[in-house]
Coordinates of C-alpha atoms in Angstrom, one line a residue:
Chain Q
M207 CA 38.5 58.2 40.2
S208 CA 42.2 59.5 39.9
A209 CA 41.1 60.9 36.5
H210 CA 37.7 62.4 37.4
A211 CA 40.0 64.4 40.8
M212 CA 41.9 65.7 37.6
S213 CA 39.5 66.8 36.0
M214 CA 37.8 68.8 38.6
H215 CA 41.1 70.9 39.1
A216 CA 40.3 72.4 35.8
P217 CA 37.1 74.1 36.9
R218 CA 39.0 75.5 40.2
S219 CA 41.9 76.9 38.5
H220 CA 38.7 79.6 36.6
A221 CA 37.0 82.6 38.6
A222 CA 37.0 82.2 42.9
S223 CA 33.5 81.0 43.0
A224 CA 32.5 80.3 39.8
A225 CA 31.5 76.8 38.6
S226 CA 32.5 75.9 35.3
A227 CA 29.6 75.6 32.9
D228 CA 32.5 73.7 30.9
P229 CA 30.3 69.9 30.2
Y230 CA 33.5 67.8 29.5
N231 CA 33.8 67.7 32.9
L232 CA 30.5 66.1 33.5
K233 CA 29.6 62.3 33.6
P234 CA 28.4 61.1 30.1
G235 CA 24.6 61.8 30.5
E236 CA 24.7 64.2 34.1
H237 CA 23.0 67.6 34.0
S238 CA 24.9 70.8 34.4
T239 CA 23.8 74.0 36.1
G240 CA 25.6 76.6 34.3
T241 CA 24.5 79.4 35.9
T242 CA 23.8 82.3 37.5
I243 CA 23.5 82.7 41.3
M244 CA 23.5 85.8 43.6
A245 CA 22.4 86.7 47.3
I246 CA 22.6 89.7 48.8
P247 CA 21.9 90.6 52.6
F248 CA 20.3 93.7 53.9
D249 CA 18.8 94.7 57.1
G250 CA 16.2 92.4 58.3
G251 CA 17.0 89.1 55.3
V252 CA 18.2 88.3 52.1
V253 CA 17.6 88.4 48.8
M254 CA 18.3 85.1 46.5
G255 CA 18.3 85.2 42.5
A256 CA 19.0 82.7 40.2
D257 CA 18.4 81.7 36.6
S258 CA 16.2 79.4 35.2
R259 CA 18.6 77.5 32.6
T260 CA 19.9 73.1 32.8
S261 CA 22.1 72.6 29.7
T262 CA 23.5 69.9 29.2
G263 CA 26.4 70.8 26.8
T264 CA 24.5 73.0 24.4
Y265 CA 21.5 72.1 24.6
I266 CA 18.7 73.0 27.4
A267 CA 17.0 70.3 29.1
V268 CA 15.1 72.6 31.3
R269 CA 14.1 76.2 30.8
V270 CA 12.1 76.9 34.0
A271 CA 14.7 75.5 36.4
D272 CA 14.6 75.9 40.3
K273 CA 17.8 76.5 41.8
I274 CA 17.0 78.2 44.6
T275 CA 15.7 75.1 47.5
Q276 CA 14.7 75.7 50.6
V277 CA 16.4 73.7 53.6
H278 CA 14.6 75.1 56.7
D279 CA 11.8 77.8 57.3
R280 CA 14.4 80.8 56.8
I281 CA 17.0 79.0 55.0
W282 CA 17.9 79.2 51.4
I283 CA 20.2 77.4 48.8
C284 CA 21.1 78.8 45.3
R285 CA 22.3 76.0 43.5
S286 CA 25.5 75.7 40.5
G287 CA 27.5 73.0 39.2
S288 CA 26.4 69.3 38.6
A289 CA 22.2 69.7 39.0
A290 CA 22.3 66.1 40.7
D291 CA 25.5 66.8 43.1
T292 CA 23.7 70.0 44.5
Q293 CA 20.5 68.7 44.5
A294 CA 21.7 65.6 47.1
L295 CA 23.3 67.7 49.0
T296 CA 20.5 69.8 50.2
D297 CA 18.4 66.9 50.6
Y298 CA 20.8 65.8 53.2
L299 CA 20.9 69.7 54.5
R300 CA 17.3 69.2 54.6
H301 CA 17.7 65.9 56.8
Y302 CA 20.1 67.0 58.9
L303 CA 18.6 70.6 59.9
G304 CA 15.2 69.2 60.1
Q305 CA 16.8 66.8 62.6
L306 CA 19.6 69.7 64.4
S307 CA 15.9 71.9 64.8
V308 CA 13.9 68.9 66.6
E309 CA 16.8 68.0 68.8
T310 CA 17.4 71.6 69.9
G311 CA 13.8 72.9 70.0
R312 CA 15.1 76.5 68.2
A313 CA 15.1 77.3 64.2
P314 CA 19.1 76.4 63.0
T315 CA 21.5 79.3 62.2
V316 CA 22.3 80.4 58.8
K317 CA 26.0 79.7 60.1
T318 CA 25.2 76.2 61.3
A319 CA 23.7 75.3 57.8
A320 CA 27.0 76.6 56.2
H321 CA 29.7 74.9 57.7
L322 CA 26.8 71.8 57.6
M323 CA 27.1 72.5 53.9
R324 CA 30.9 72.8 53.6
R325 CA 31.4 69.7 55.8
M326 CA 29.6 68.0 53.1
I327 CA 31.3 69.1 50.3
Y328 CA 35.0 69.1 51.4
E329 CA 34.7 65.8 53.0
N330 CA 33.9 64.4 49.4
K331 CA 35.5 67.4 47.3
D332 CA 36.9 64.7 44.9
N333 CA 32.9 63.3 43.8
L334 CA 31.2 66.6 44.0
M335 CA 31.0 69.8 41.3
A336 CA 28.6 71.2 43.6
G337 CA 29.4 75.5 44.1
V338 CA 26.4 77.2 46.5
I339 CA 25.6 79.7 48.3
V340 CA 23.8 79.7 51.7
G341 CA 21.5 82.5 52.5
G342 CA 18.9 83.1 55.3
W343 CA 17.8 84.7 58.4
D344 CA 18.0 84.0 61.6
A345 CA 17.8 85.9 65.2
V346 CA 21.5 85.6 65.9
D347 CA 22.7 87.2 62.9
G348 CA 19.5 88.8 61.0
G349 CA 20.2 88.4 56.9
S350 CA 24.2 86.5 56.3
V351 CA 25.2 85.1 53.4
Y352 CA 28.1 82.5 52.7
N353 CA 29.3 81.3 49.5
I354 CA 31.0 78.1 49.0
P355 CA 33.0 77.2 46.3
L356 CA 33.5 74.4 44.4
G357 CA 36.7 73.3 46.9
G358 CA 34.5 73.5 50.1
S359 CA 35.7 76.7 51.6
L360 CA 33.8 78.5 53.4
V361 CA 33.5 82.3 52.6
K362 CA 31.1 84.9 54.8
M363 CA 30.1 87.6 52.3
P364 CA 28.4 91.2 51.9
F365 CA 27.2 89.7 48.9
A366 CA 28.1 86.3 47.0
I367 CA 27.4 85.3 42.9
G368 CA 28.6 82.2 41.6
G369 CA 27.8 80.2 38.5
S370 CA 29.4 80.7 35.3
G371 CA 27.4 83.5 34.1
S372 CA 29.1 85.2 37.6
T373 CA 32.1 86.2 35.7
Y374 CA 30.4 88.3 33.4
V375 CA 29.1 90.6 36.3
Y376 CA 31.8 91.1 38.6
G377 CA 32.5 94.4 37.4
L378 CA 28.4 96.0 37.6
V379 CA 28.2 94.4 41.0
D380 CA 31.2 96.0 41.7
H381 CA 30.0 99.0 40.6
K382 CA 26.6 99.2 42.5
F383 CA 26.8 97.2 45.6
K384 CA 26.6 99.1 48.6
E385 CA 26.7 98.1 52.3
G386 CA 23.3 98.5 53.8
M387 CA 20.6 98.7 50.9
S388 CA 17.0 98.3 51.8
K389 CA 15.2 94.8 50.8
D390 CA 13.8 96.6 47.6
E391 CA 17.4 98.0 46.5
A392 CA 18.8 94.8 47.1
K393 CA 16.3 93.1 45.1
A394 CA 16.7 95.2 42.3
L395 CA 20.1 95.2 42.2
V396 CA 20.0 90.9 41.8
E397 CA 17.6 91.4 39.3
K398 CA 19.4 93.6 37.3
T399 CA 23.0 91.8 37.7
V400 CA 21.3 88.8 37.2
A401 CA 19.3 89.5 34.0
H402 CA 22.9 91.2 32.6
A403 CA 24.5 87.9 32.9
M404 CA 21.8 86.0 31.3
A405 CA 22.4 88.6 28.3
R406 CA 26.2 87.4 27.9
D407 CA 26.1 83.6 29.0
G408 CA 25.3 81.2 26.8
S409 CA 24.8 78.6 30.2
S410 CA 22.5 81.4 31.9
G411 CA 18.8 82.4 30.6
G412 CA 15.2 82.1 30.9
I413 CA 13.8 83.3 33.6
I414 CA 15.4 85.2 37.0
R415 CA 13.6 83.2 40.3
T416 CA 14.0 85.9 43.8
V417 CA 13.3 84.7 47.0
V418 CA 12.9 87.2 49.6
I419 CA 14.0 85.7 52.6
T420 CA 12.7 87.6 56.4
E421 CA 11.6 86.7 59.8
D422 CA 8.0 87.1 58.8
G423 CA 8.0 84.6 56.0
C424 CA 9.5 84.0 52.4
D425 CA 8.7 85.2 49.0
K426 CA 9.3 83.3 45.7
Q427 CA 9.0 85.2 43.0
F428 CA 10.0 85.1 39.1
I429 CA 10.2 87.3 36.1
P430 CA 9.3 85.9 32.8
G431 CA 12.1 86.1 30.0
D432 CA 10.0 88.7 28.1
Q433 CA 10.0 90.9 30.6
L434 CA 13.7 90.5 32.5
P435 CA 15.6 94.4 32.9
F436 CA 17.7 93.9 30.4
G437 CA 18.3 92.0 27.1
P438 CA 18.5 88.5 27.1
Chain N
P177 CA 90.5 27.9 22.5
K178 CA 92.8 29.7 20.3
A179 CA 91.0 28.4 17.2
S180 CA 88.0 28.8 18.7
S181 CA 88.5 32.5 19.7
Y182 CA 90.1 32.9 15.9
V183 CA 86.5 32.6 14.7
T184 CA 84.4 34.4 17.1
S185 CA 86.4 37.8 16.4
H186 CA 86.2 37.7 12.6
G187 CA 82.5 36.2 13.3
L188 CA 82.5 39.7 15.3
L189 CA 84.3 41.6 12.3
L190 CA 81.7 40.0 10.0
R191 CA 78.9 41.0 12.0
S192 CA 79.9 44.9 12.4
S193 CA 80.8 45.1 9.3
L194 CA 77.1 44.3 8.3
G195 CA 75.9 47.0 9.7
V196 CA 78.0 49.3 7.7
P197 CA 76.0 48.3 4.4
L198 CA 72.8 48.4 6.6
L199 CA 73.7 52.1 7.6
C200 CA 74.4 53.3 4.7
R201 CA 71.0 51.5 2.5
G202 CA 69.4 53.7 5.7
V203 CA 70.9 56.7 5.3
A204 CA 70.4 56.1 1.4
T205 CA 66.4 55.7 1.9
S206 CA 66.6 58.9 3.7
F207 CA 68.3 60.9 1.1
R208 CA 65.8 59.4 -1.8
R209 CA 62.4 60.0 0.1
T210 CA 63.1 63.7 1.7
G211 CA 65.9 64.7 -0.7
T212 CA 68.3 65.6 2.5
L213 CA 70.6 64.2 4.4
I214 CA 68.0 63.5 7.6
A215 CA 68.9 60.7 9.8
P216 CA 65.5 58.3 9.3
P217 CA 64.4 58.3 13.4
H218 CA 62.3 55.4 13.3
N219 CA 64.5 53.2 10.8
H220 CA 64.9 49.7 12.3
K221 CA 67.9 48.6 10.2
V222 CA 69.7 51.8 11.6
L223 CA 68.8 50.9 15.6
A224 CA 69.9 47.2 14.4
S225 CA 73.1 48.2 12.8
L226 CA 74.1 50.6 15.8
A227 CA 73.5 47.5 18.5
F228 CA 75.0 45.8 16.5
A229 CA 78.1 47.9 16.1
C230 CA 77.8 48.8 20.2
I231 CA 78.1 44.8 20.6
A232 CA 81.3 44.4 18.5
A233 CA 82.8 47.3 20.0
I234 CA 82.5 46.1 23.2
I235 CA 83.2 42.4 23.1
P236 CA 86.5 42.5 21.9
L237 CA 87.8 44.1 24.4
H238 CA 87.7 41.3 26.8
H239 CA 89.2 39.0 24.2
R240 CA 92.7 37.9 24.4
P241 CA 94.7 38.3 20.6
P242 CA 95.6 34.9 19.3
R243 CA 98.9 34.7 18.4
L244 CA 98.8 34.8 14.7
G245 CA 101.3 36.7 13.7
L246 CA 100.0 39.3 11.8
A247 CA 101.4 43.0 12.2
V248 CA 97.7 44.1 13.7
S249 CA 96.1 42.0 15.7
P250 CA 92.7 40.7 14.6
S251 CA 90.7 42.0 17.4
R252 CA 92.3 45.2 17.6
L253 CA 91.4 45.7 14.2
V254 CA 87.8 44.5 14.7
S255 CA 87.8 47.2 17.8
A256 CA 89.2 50.0 15.7
I257 CA 86.6 49.0 12.9
S258 CA 83.9 49.2 15.6
S259 CA 84.9 52.4 17.7
F260 CA 84.9 53.5 13.8
L261 CA 81.1 52.5 13.1
I262 CA 79.9 53.9 17.0
L263 CA 81.2 57.8 15.7
L264 CA 79.2 57.2 13.0
H265 CA 76.4 56.0 14.7
L266 CA 77.2 59.2 16.7
L267 CA 77.1 61.2 13.9
L268 CA 73.6 59.3 12.9
V269 CA 72.0 60.2 16.0
V270 CA 73.3 63.6 16.4
M271 CA 71.7 64.1 12.7
S272 CA 68.8 63.2 13.9
A273 CA 68.3 65.8 16.5
P274 CA 66.7 69.2 15.8
I275 CA 68.9 70.1 12.9
S276 CA 67.9 69.6 9.8
L277 CA 68.2 71.0 6.5
A278 CA 64.2 69.8 5.2
P279 CA 62.0 72.5 4.7
G280 CA 59.3 72.5 7.4
G281 CA 61.2 71.4 10.2
S282 CA 62.8 68.3 11.7
S283 CA 61.7 65.0 11.6
S284 CA 61.6 64.7 15.3
R285 CA 59.9 68.1 15.4
I286 CA 57.4 66.6 12.7
S287 CA 56.0 63.8 15.0
A288 CA 55.8 66.4 18.0
R289 CA 54.1 68.7 15.4
A290 CA 51.2 66.2 15.7
G291 CA 50.1 67.4 19.2
L292 CA 50.3 71.0 17.7
E293 CA 47.2 72.8 15.7
A294 CA 49.5 75.2 13.7
A295 CA 46.9 77.6 12.3
T296 CA 48.0 77.1 8.5
E297 CA 48.9 73.5 8.2
R298 CA 46.0 71.4 10.1
T299 CA 41.8 71.7 10.7
R300 CA 41.4 74.2 13.5
Q301 CA 38.8 74.9 16.0
P302 CA 36.1 77.3 15.1
I303 CA 36.2 80.9 17.7
V304 CA 33.4 82.5 17.1
T305 CA 30.0 80.9 16.0
G306 CA 26.9 81.5 14.5
T307 CA 24.2 79.0 15.4
S308 CA 21.1 78.0 12.8
V309 CA 20.0 79.1 10.1
L310 CA 16.8 77.9 7.9
G311 CA 15.5 78.0 5.5
I312 CA 11.8 76.7 3.5
K313 CA 10.2 77.1 -0.3
Y314 CA 7.1 78.7 -0.4
K315 CA 4.7 80.1 -2.8
D316 CA 6.6 83.0 -4.0
G317 CA 10.0 81.5 -3.4
V318 CA 12.7 81.3 -1.1
M319 CA 12.8 82.5 2.3
L320 CA 15.6 81.5 5.2
A321 CA 15.8 83.1 9.0
A322 CA 18.9 83.0 11.4
D323 CA 19.8 84.5 14.7
T324 CA 21.8 87.9 15.0
L325 CA 24.1 86.2 17.6
C326 CA 27.6 85.2 17.3
S327 CA 29.2 83.0 20.5
Y328 CA 32.7 83.4 21.9
G329 CA 32.2 80.0 23.1
S330 CA 29.8 80.2 25.7
M331 CA 29.6 84.1 25.7
A332 CA 27.1 85.9 23.8
K333 CA 29.3 88.2 22.2
Y334 CA 28.7 89.5 19.2
K335 CA 24.4 90.0 19.2
D336 CA 23.9 92.3 16.1
A337 CA 26.0 89.8 13.5
R338 CA 24.7 89.9 10.2
R339 CA 24.7 85.6 9.3
L340 CA 22.4 86.2 5.9
T341 CA 23.8 88.0 3.1
K342 CA 22.7 88.7 -0.4
I343 CA 25.0 87.6 -3.5
N344 CA 23.6 88.8 -6.1
D345 CA 19.9 89.8 -7.2
A346 CA 18.8 86.2 -7.3
T347 CA 21.2 84.3 -4.6
L348 CA 21.1 84.5 -0.9
L349 CA 23.6 83.4 1.5
G350 CA 23.2 82.0 5.1
A351 CA 25.6 80.4 7.7
G352 CA 26.2 78.7 10.9
G353 CA 29.8 78.1 11.9
E354 CA 33.2 80.4 12.5
Y355 CA 31.9 83.9 11.4
S356 CA 35.3 84.9 9.3
D357 CA 35.2 82.2 7.4
F358 CA 31.4 82.8 6.6
Q359 CA 32.8 86.8 5.9
S360 CA 35.6 85.6 3.8
I361 CA 33.5 83.3 1.7
T362 CA 31.0 86.3 0.9
D363 CA 33.8 87.9 -0.1
L364 CA 34.6 85.5 -2.4
L365 CA 31.3 85.2 -3.9
K366 CA 30.8 88.7 -4.1
R367 CA 34.3 89.2 -5.8
N368 CA 33.1 86.8 -8.8
A369 CA 29.9 88.1 -8.9
L370 CA 31.9 91.3 -9.0
E371 CA 34.0 89.9 -12.1
D372 CA 30.9 88.6 -13.9
K373 CA 29.3 91.9 -14.1
C374 CA 32.4 93.7 -15.1
T375 CA 33.5 90.7 -17.7
A376 CA 30.0 90.5 -19.2
D377 CA 29.3 90.7 -22.6
S378 CA 26.9 93.2 -21.9
L379 CA 26.5 96.6 -20.4
Y380 CA 22.9 96.2 -20.5
E381 CA 20.8 95.0 -17.4
E382 CA 18.8 92.5 -19.1
D383 CA 21.3 91.0 -20.6
V384 CA 23.0 89.9 -17.7
N385 CA 23.9 86.5 -16.8
E386 CA 24.2 86.6 -13.4
E387 CA 25.0 83.3 -11.5
C388 CA 21.8 81.8 -10.3
A389 CA 21.5 79.7 -6.8
R390 CA 22.0 76.7 -7.7
E391 CA 25.5 77.7 -9.3
V392 CA 26.6 79.2 -6.4
W393 CA 25.9 76.1 -4.5
N394 CA 27.9 73.9 -7.0
Y395 CA 30.9 76.1 -6.7
L396 CA 30.5 76.5 -3.1
R397 CA 30.8 72.5 -2.7
A398 CA 33.9 72.6 -4.8
V399 CA 35.4 75.4 -2.6
M400 CA 34.4 73.7 0.7
Y401 CA 35.5 69.7 -0.6
N402 CA 38.8 71.5 -1.7
R403 CA 39.4 72.9 1.5
R404 CA 38.3 69.5 3.5
N405 CA 40.8 67.8 0.9
K406 CA 43.6 70.2 2.7
M407 CA 42.8 69.1 6.5
N408 CA 41.9 73.2 6.5
P409 CA 38.4 73.5 6.2
L410 CA 36.3 76.2 6.7
W411 CA 34.0 75.6 9.4
N412 CA 30.9 76.5 8.0
D413 CA 27.0 75.4 7.2
L414 CA 26.2 77.1 4.7
V415 CA 22.2 77.3 3.3
V416 CA 22.2 78.7 -0.4
A417 CA 18.6 80.4 -1.4
G418 CA 17.6 81.7 -4.8
F419 CA 16.4 80.3 -8.2
S420 CA 17.7 77.8 -10.2
Q421 CA 18.1 79.1 -13.6
P422 CA 20.2 82.5 -14.0
A423 CA 18.8 85.5 -14.2
G424 CA 18.3 87.1 -18.0
V425 CA 18.3 83.7 -19.8
G426 CA 15.6 83.9 -22.0
D427 CA 14.9 80.9 -23.5
A428 CA 14.0 79.0 -19.9
S429 CA 10.9 78.2 -20.1
A430 CA 8.9 79.0 -16.7
D431 CA 9.1 75.3 -14.7
E432 CA 12.7 75.4 -15.3
D433 CA 13.2 78.1 -12.9
K434 CA 12.0 76.9 -9.6
P435 CA 13.1 77.7 -6.5
F436 CA 15.9 76.8 -5.0
L437 CA 17.3 75.5 -2.1
G438 CA 20.1 74.0 -1.0
L439 CA 23.2 73.3 1.8
V440 CA 27.0 72.8 1.7
D441 CA 28.6 71.6 5.0
K442 CA 31.9 71.9 5.8
I443 CA 33.5 69.2 4.3
G444 CA 31.7 69.7 0.9
T445 CA 28.6 67.4 1.3
T446 CA 25.4 69.3 -0.2
Y447 CA 21.9 68.4 -0.5
E448 CA 18.8 70.0 -1.6
D449 CA 15.2 70.3 -0.5
S450 CA 12.7 72.1 0.6
V451 CA 13.2 72.0 3.8
I452 CA 16.9 73.0 5.2
A453 CA 18.3 73.9 8.7
T454 CA 22.1 73.8 10.1
G455 CA 23.0 73.0 13.7
F456 CA 20.7 72.6 16.5
G457 CA 17.6 73.9 13.9
S458 CA 18.8 70.2 12.1
Y459 CA 17.5 68.4 15.3
L460 CA 15.0 70.8 16.7
A461 CA 13.5 72.6 13.6
I462 CA 13.3 69.8 10.6
P463 CA 10.7 67.9 11.7
I464 CA 8.4 71.2 12.5
L465 CA 9.1 71.8 9.2
R466 CA 8.2 68.9 7.8
E467 CA 5.2 68.5 9.3
K468 CA 4.2 72.0 8.6
H469 CA 5.7 72.8 5.4
R470 CA 3.6 72.9 2.2
E471 CA 4.6 74.4 -1.4
D472 CA 1.6 76.9 -1.5
L473 CA 2.9 78.6 1.5
E474 CA 1.7 82.3 1.7
E475 CA 4.5 84.3 2.6
G476 CA 2.8 85.4 5.7
E477 CA 2.2 81.5 6.6
A478 CA 6.1 81.0 6.0
R479 CA 7.6 83.2 8.0
A480 CA 5.0 82.7 11.3
L481 CA 6.3 78.7 10.7
L482 CA 10.2 80.5 10.1
E483 CA 9.5 82.4 14.0
D484 CA 8.0 79.4 15.6
C485 CA 10.9 77.4 14.8
M486 CA 13.3 79.8 15.6
R487 CA 11.7 80.5 19.0
V488 CA 11.6 76.9 19.5
L489 CA 15.2 77.1 18.7
F490 CA 15.6 79.9 21.7
Y491 CA 14.2 78.1 23.9
R492 CA 16.8 74.8 23.6
D493 CA 19.7 75.9 22.1
C494 CA 22.1 77.6 24.7
R495 CA 23.8 79.7 21.6
A496 CA 21.0 80.9 20.5
L497 CA 19.1 84.5 20.7
N498 CA 15.8 86.0 20.4
R499 CA 16.8 88.7 17.8
I500 CA 16.3 87.4 14.1
Q501 CA 16.4 88.7 10.6
I502 CA 14.5 87.0 8.1
A503 CA 15.1 87.1 4.5
K504 CA 13.4 86.3 1.4
V505 CA 14.0 85.7 -2.5
T506 CA 11.3 86.4 -4.6
K507 CA 11.0 86.6 -8.5
A508 CA 9.2 90.0 -8.1
D509 CA 11.0 91.2 -5.8
G510 CA 14.9 89.8 -6.0
V511 CA 16.4 89.7 -2.5
L512 CA 15.1 90.8 0.3
I513 CA 16.7 90.8 4.2
S514 CA 14.5 92.0 6.9
E515 CA 16.4 94.4 9.8
P516 CA 16.7 92.3 13.0
Y517 CA 14.0 92.5 15.9
E518 CA 12.8 90.3 18.4
I519 CA 10.5 87.7 18.7
E520 CA 8.1 86.9 21.6
T521 CA 8.4 84.3 23.7
S522 CA 6.1 82.5 26.3
W523 CA 7.3 81.6 29.9
D524 CA 3.9 80.3 31.4
S525 CA 5.0 77.1 32.4
A526 CA 7.7 79.0 34.7
S527 CA 4.6 78.7 37.1
F528 CA 4.4 75.2 37.2
V529 CA 7.0 75.9 40.3
E530 CA 5.2 76.3 43.3

């Protein structure tokens, strides 16, 4: 147990929000989502994007994985880190949010979802390797994005990138991002950024999945690997 | 009491005097072994003699000198000798400290070096790496395929790296693994080829006796094995393609000069086969190649087969790229290496999810 906790410190010393795709922190046989994930809020909603590569070491276990998971009607999670850990966490979160919405009679806010997720990650930080981005639309705040990196800190952000591939595109996003983008601008930036990350990160690749969440609904799309805006 | 104390003090003297020959023997062995006067740090005899001397030194201090009428009492003599021995042992300990006259570092550093990875003396890890290389024999000769990616750890850093090179008009070399070692091997082989050419018996082209692929393969075996024996390998898996007989050898009968395809790995293992693959290709591509390979494949079929395997590798290898090069060696055209081009990929199955 303590040995595993020790090995957890290595990825934390890397970039702030990146879950390292280093396979040596995984238990034997465990899958990692060496990944690129991203979310940008716009006026009226959120665009979330991710690549589709799940790797164990250098073998691509799944080349069309779905890393953006729905936990409520208008709340989605981008998952990075250990696939098992993040799948378990999102299952729990879906359960809690379902219960909450029945008890309160209204849709939970993204802030609530993010805080719940953060509690789960923080209180089990020694046993988990999960970095997530919680994004969605609610009537209180509109579109919002929360980044929850490895240790369980919760940061509300104007945009969020995560995963091992994110380290390659910090410069690009810093350059291109501006506040108050429209839906199409945000979607284009997400697709372009994820494509650039996939071009350079060996642990990211495949297709680009995007989800656009607005008050009216959720629009799930993907760009095939041979029609990427850039690369591979 | 007097007699026993006399005997005991003599016994101590005896014991401490045993320490001296032990010490001397220890130093002498280390001198013989290393050629210099380094104190062996883990020599048990030395430690034992040190322990003896300490005990011998301490005990006489509490001993009452027996009255024997000697000018110097035995116990004092013993304690004098023992303190001298202690000084000698202290000197020993100091000598085994970092100061050393031997070339290559001190004895204490030698044990610490086991943890270091000094690039000049031990196996190091590859930094910039290429992934699989595939090869098949076909009707006209041999064909190789490799992608043009060199990774820097998990980063796809160099996307236009050439991992297939021509050695001479009859030999093609492809490599996965450390790119710098591959470049160094290419330099070495090209140097040899140039030397062959300049020292040839005749300057006429038709009389030239270049190394054939089989000879290059065998030479590389020796090179790689030699480096492996020095625990400093060239970190590559090499694929050699070409023909079995040197070009221009007039007496070679037609059936001796067959297409040749062989592998040399980083520790000097060699084998030849009709289908060869390195890295991930040996897991993912070899089954496909063995299934589909025939000796009489046309060039187009051979190329399609290799492209198919490279596509699978791009799907399933984190360190692969969909930009590839194909190279062939034939009797008619010699060595031809294509420019890099992108292969098509299919992502239809992505629509399975929702």
